[in-house]
């Protein structure tokens, strides 16, 4: 496993399932102290109980689109563990969570546009805004955001609203990295290709065999990603090995998009 200082306090949003939970699963055995946040409070608490060693993880029910709750989430982290060293923003997606997931501009409702930007971009802004003072207070830290191949190239499963929102995450990551570098806070992003989280597995299962084969034929590795493979990239940015890397978006997509 990558070098990682024991006892670091890492807050992960969207940690009840998918990429967030997979990231927690990699971090727990290397001694990180974890704050697992999700709107699904029972799921977050379950993840904390299943993954943690002793009292080193806590699950909190938080809606990351609510500024009051987001501020409380950081206060609660510092109250329980004394500090905050890393923030991992995984909340997002092209569908589910109240988003209809239109694929074309003709299908796209105004509400769908707004909700997609709230879930994928505003959530990242609010969590970073709340976390940065706590990272500063500890002498620096790490932020890892989640973009998508949709924001780097084009979306296989989503529409223009999702591609635009995930491109916004790349720009936000770069600008924040630039502005926080001198304070020893790195800001990076991971851009997954289609990967088999619970949410995407459900969408994938509903696609016809012909559509699945069409999507797979565009991926040089001819398979979807696993959430553990995405989580490994997140953990790299959190690890000591990535200390001099900031403002970067790392593509994890089986070769679907190459920069
Ligand atoms: N899985 C993929 O194929 C894929 C591909 C590219 C990018 N991504 C991105 O990776 C990230 C994780 O994707 P996933 O498939 O693991 O997601 P997921 O839907 O499986 O998990 C997201 C979690 O966020 C939680 N959540 C949703 N809204 C919330 C809110 N307002 N407050 C708090 N928690 C909330 C959900 O309850 C859920 O547990 C997303 O940003 C997604 O856009 C995923």
PDB file of C-alpha atoms and ligand atoms in Angstrom, residues 13-20 37-40 62-65 89-95 97 119-120 123 146-150 157 162 166 190-200 227 230, ligand 1:
ATOM      1  CA  UNK A  13     -18.652  12.572   0.947  1.00  0.00           C
ATOM      2  CA  UNK A  14     -20.986  10.043  -0.691  1.00  0.00           C
ATOM      3  CA  UNK A  15     -19.390   7.313   1.404  1.00  0.00           C
ATOM      4  CA  UNK A  16     -22.398   5.006   1.866  1.00  0.00           C
ATOM      5  CA  UNK A  17     -21.724   3.267  -1.436  1.00  0.00           C
ATOM      6  CA  UNK A  18     -19.845   3.441  -4.743  1.00  0.00           C
ATOM      7  CA  UNK A  19     -16.540   5.289  -5.073  1.00  0.00           C
ATOM      8  CA  UNK A  20     -16.812   6.930  -1.632  1.00  0.00           C
ATOM      9  CA  UNK A  37     -20.660  11.388   5.107  1.00  0.00           C
ATOM     10  CA  UNK A  38     -23.804  10.639   3.136  1.00  0.00           C
ATOM     11  CA  UNK A  39     -27.397  11.765   2.805  1.00  0.00           C
ATOM     12  CA  UNK A  40     -28.099   8.118   3.510  1.00  0.00           C
ATOM     13  CA  UNK A  62     -25.363  15.095   5.877  1.00  0.00           C
ATOM     14  CA  UNK A  63     -26.920  16.623   2.785  1.00  0.00           C
ATOM     15  CA  UNK A  64     -23.895  18.219   1.128  1.00  0.00           C
ATOM     16  CA  UNK A  65     -26.145  20.691  -0.704  1.00  0.00           C
ATOM     17  CA  UNK A  89     -15.719  14.790  -2.737  1.00  0.00           C
ATOM     18  CA  UNK A  90     -17.450  11.880  -4.461  1.00  0.00           C
ATOM     19  CA  UNK A  91     -21.101  13.028  -4.361  1.00  0.00           C
ATOM     20  CA  UNK A  92     -22.315  13.438  -7.939  1.00  0.00           C
ATOM     21  CA  UNK A  93     -23.713  11.558 -10.892  1.00  0.00           C
ATOM     22  CA  UNK A  94     -25.611  11.910 -14.147  1.00  0.00           C
ATOM     23  CA  UNK A  95     -28.844  10.373 -12.889  1.00  0.00           C
ATOM     24  CA  UNK A  97     -30.598  11.497  -6.635  1.00  0.00           C
ATOM     25  CA  UNK A 119     -25.175  17.744  -7.195  1.00  0.00           C
ATOM     26  CA  UNK A 120     -21.876  17.739  -9.101  1.00  0.00           C
ATOM     27  CA  UNK A 123     -21.630  20.192  -3.556  1.00  0.00           C
ATOM     28  CA  UNK A 146     -14.507  13.636  -8.769  1.00  0.00           C
ATOM     29  CA  UNK A 147     -14.885  14.640 -12.395  1.00  0.00           C
ATOM     30  CA  UNK A 148     -15.700  12.151 -15.173  1.00  0.00           C
ATOM     31  CA  UNK A 149     -14.642  11.187 -18.658  1.00  0.00           C
ATOM     32  CA  UNK A 150     -17.803  13.146 -19.519  1.00  0.00           C
ATOM     33  CA  UNK A 157     -24.404   7.412 -20.344  1.00  0.00           C
ATOM     34  CA  UNK A 162     -23.474  16.200 -16.968  1.00  0.00           C
ATOM     35  CA  UNK A 166     -17.970  17.566 -14.723  1.00  0.00           C
ATOM     36  CA  UNK A 190     -10.082  11.812 -10.595  1.00  0.00           C
ATOM     37  CA  UNK A 191     -12.011  11.426 -13.876  1.00  0.00           C
ATOM     38  CA  UNK A 192     -13.524   7.933 -14.085  1.00  0.00           C
ATOM     39  CA  UNK A 193     -14.895   6.259 -17.153  1.00  0.00           C
ATOM     40  CA  UNK A 194     -18.092   4.184 -16.767  1.00  0.00           C
ATOM     41  CA  UNK A 195     -17.522   2.039 -13.679  1.00  0.00           C
ATOM     42  CA  UNK A 196     -19.568  -0.522 -11.844  1.00  0.00           C
ATOM     43  CA  UNK A 197     -20.785   1.290  -8.743  1.00  0.00           C
ATOM     44  CA  UNK A 198     -24.189   0.146  -7.493  1.00  0.00           C
ATOM     45  CA  UNK A 199     -25.834   3.115  -9.235  1.00  0.00           C
ATOM     46  CA  UNK A 200     -24.159   2.575 -12.610  1.00  0.00           C
ATOM     47  CA  UNK A 227     -14.848   1.249  -8.047  1.00  0.00           C
ATOM     48  CA  UNK A 230     -11.072   4.520  -9.075  1.00  0.00           C
TER      49      UNK A 230
HETATM   50  N1  LIG B   1     -19.652   5.155 -11.498  1.00  0.00           N
HETATM   51  C1  LIG B   1     -19.323   5.697 -12.666  1.00  0.00           C
HETATM   52  O1  LIG B   1     -19.399   5.075 -13.749  1.00  0.00           O
HETATM   53  C2  LIG B   1     -18.798   7.092 -12.716  1.00  0.00           C
HETATM   54  C3  LIG B   1     -18.188   7.551 -13.896  1.00  0.00           C
HETATM   55  C4  LIG B   1     -17.705   8.839 -13.940  1.00  0.00           C
HETATM   56  C5  LIG B   1     -17.810   9.661 -12.829  1.00  0.00           C
HETATM   57  N2  LIG B   1     -18.405   9.181 -11.722  1.00  0.00           N
HETATM   58  C6  LIG B   1     -18.527  10.085 -10.571  1.00  0.00           C
HETATM   59  O2  LIG B   1     -18.019   9.415  -9.429  1.00  0.00           O
HETATM   60  C7  LIG B   1     -18.745   9.842  -8.271  1.00  0.00           C
HETATM   61  C8  LIG B   1     -19.263   8.642  -7.520  1.00  0.00           C
HETATM   62  O3  LIG B   1     -20.067   7.902  -8.390  1.00  0.00           O
HETATM   63  P1  LIG B   1     -20.784   6.567  -7.885  1.00  0.00           P
HETATM   64  O4  LIG B   1     -21.289   5.888  -9.101  1.00  0.00           O
HETATM   65  O5  LIG B   1     -19.877   5.842  -6.943  1.00  0.00           O
HETATM   66  O6  LIG B   1     -22.007   7.236  -7.117  1.00  0.00           O
HETATM   67  P2  LIG B   1     -23.164   6.586  -6.233  1.00  0.00           P
HETATM   68  O7  LIG B   1     -24.427   7.181  -6.722  1.00  0.00           O
HETATM   69  O8  LIG B   1     -23.017   5.103  -6.185  1.00  0.00           O
HETATM   70  O9  LIG B   1     -22.834   7.152  -4.792  1.00  0.00           O
HETATM   71  C9  LIG B   1     -23.070   8.484  -4.499  1.00  0.00           C
HETATM   72  C10 LIG B   1     -23.377   8.602  -3.009  1.00  0.00           C
HETATM   73  O10 LIG B   1     -23.622   9.982  -2.762  1.00  0.00           O
HETATM   74  C11 LIG B   1     -24.734  10.080  -1.895  1.00  0.00           C
HETATM   75  N3  LIG B   1     -25.380  11.383  -2.093  1.00  0.00           N
HETATM   76  C12 LIG B   1     -26.124  11.778  -3.160  1.00  0.00           C
HETATM   77  N4  LIG B   1     -26.560  13.032  -2.973  1.00  0.00           N
HETATM   78  C13 LIG B   1     -26.085  13.428  -1.770  1.00  0.00           C
HETATM   79  C14 LIG B   1     -26.204  14.627  -1.027  1.00  0.00           C
HETATM   80  N5  LIG B   1     -26.901  15.688  -1.491  1.00  0.00           N
HETATM   81  N6  LIG B   1     -25.598  14.696   0.170  1.00  0.00           N
HETATM   82  C15 LIG B   1     -24.892  13.636   0.651  1.00  0.00           C
HETATM   83  N7  LIG B   1     -24.753  12.474  -0.002  1.00  0.00           N
HETATM   84  C16 LIG B   1     -25.342  12.375  -1.212  1.00  0.00           C
HETATM   85  C17 LIG B   1     -25.627   8.921  -2.257  1.00  0.00           C
HETATM   86  O11 LIG B   1     -26.518   8.601  -1.193  1.00  0.00           O
HETATM   87  C18 LIG B   1     -24.615   7.837  -2.562  1.00  0.00           C
HETATM   88  O12 LIG B   1     -24.307   7.063  -1.412  1.00  0.00           O
HETATM   89  C19 LIG B   1     -19.836  10.781  -8.787  1.00  0.00           C
HETATM   90  O13 LIG B   1     -19.386  12.119  -8.654  1.00  0.00           O
HETATM   91  C20 LIG B   1     -19.968  10.428 -10.253  1.00  0.00           C
HETATM   92  O14 LIG B   1     -20.444  11.489 -11.042  1.00  0.00           O
HETATM   93  C21 LIG B   1     -18.891   7.921 -11.624  1.00  0.00           C
END
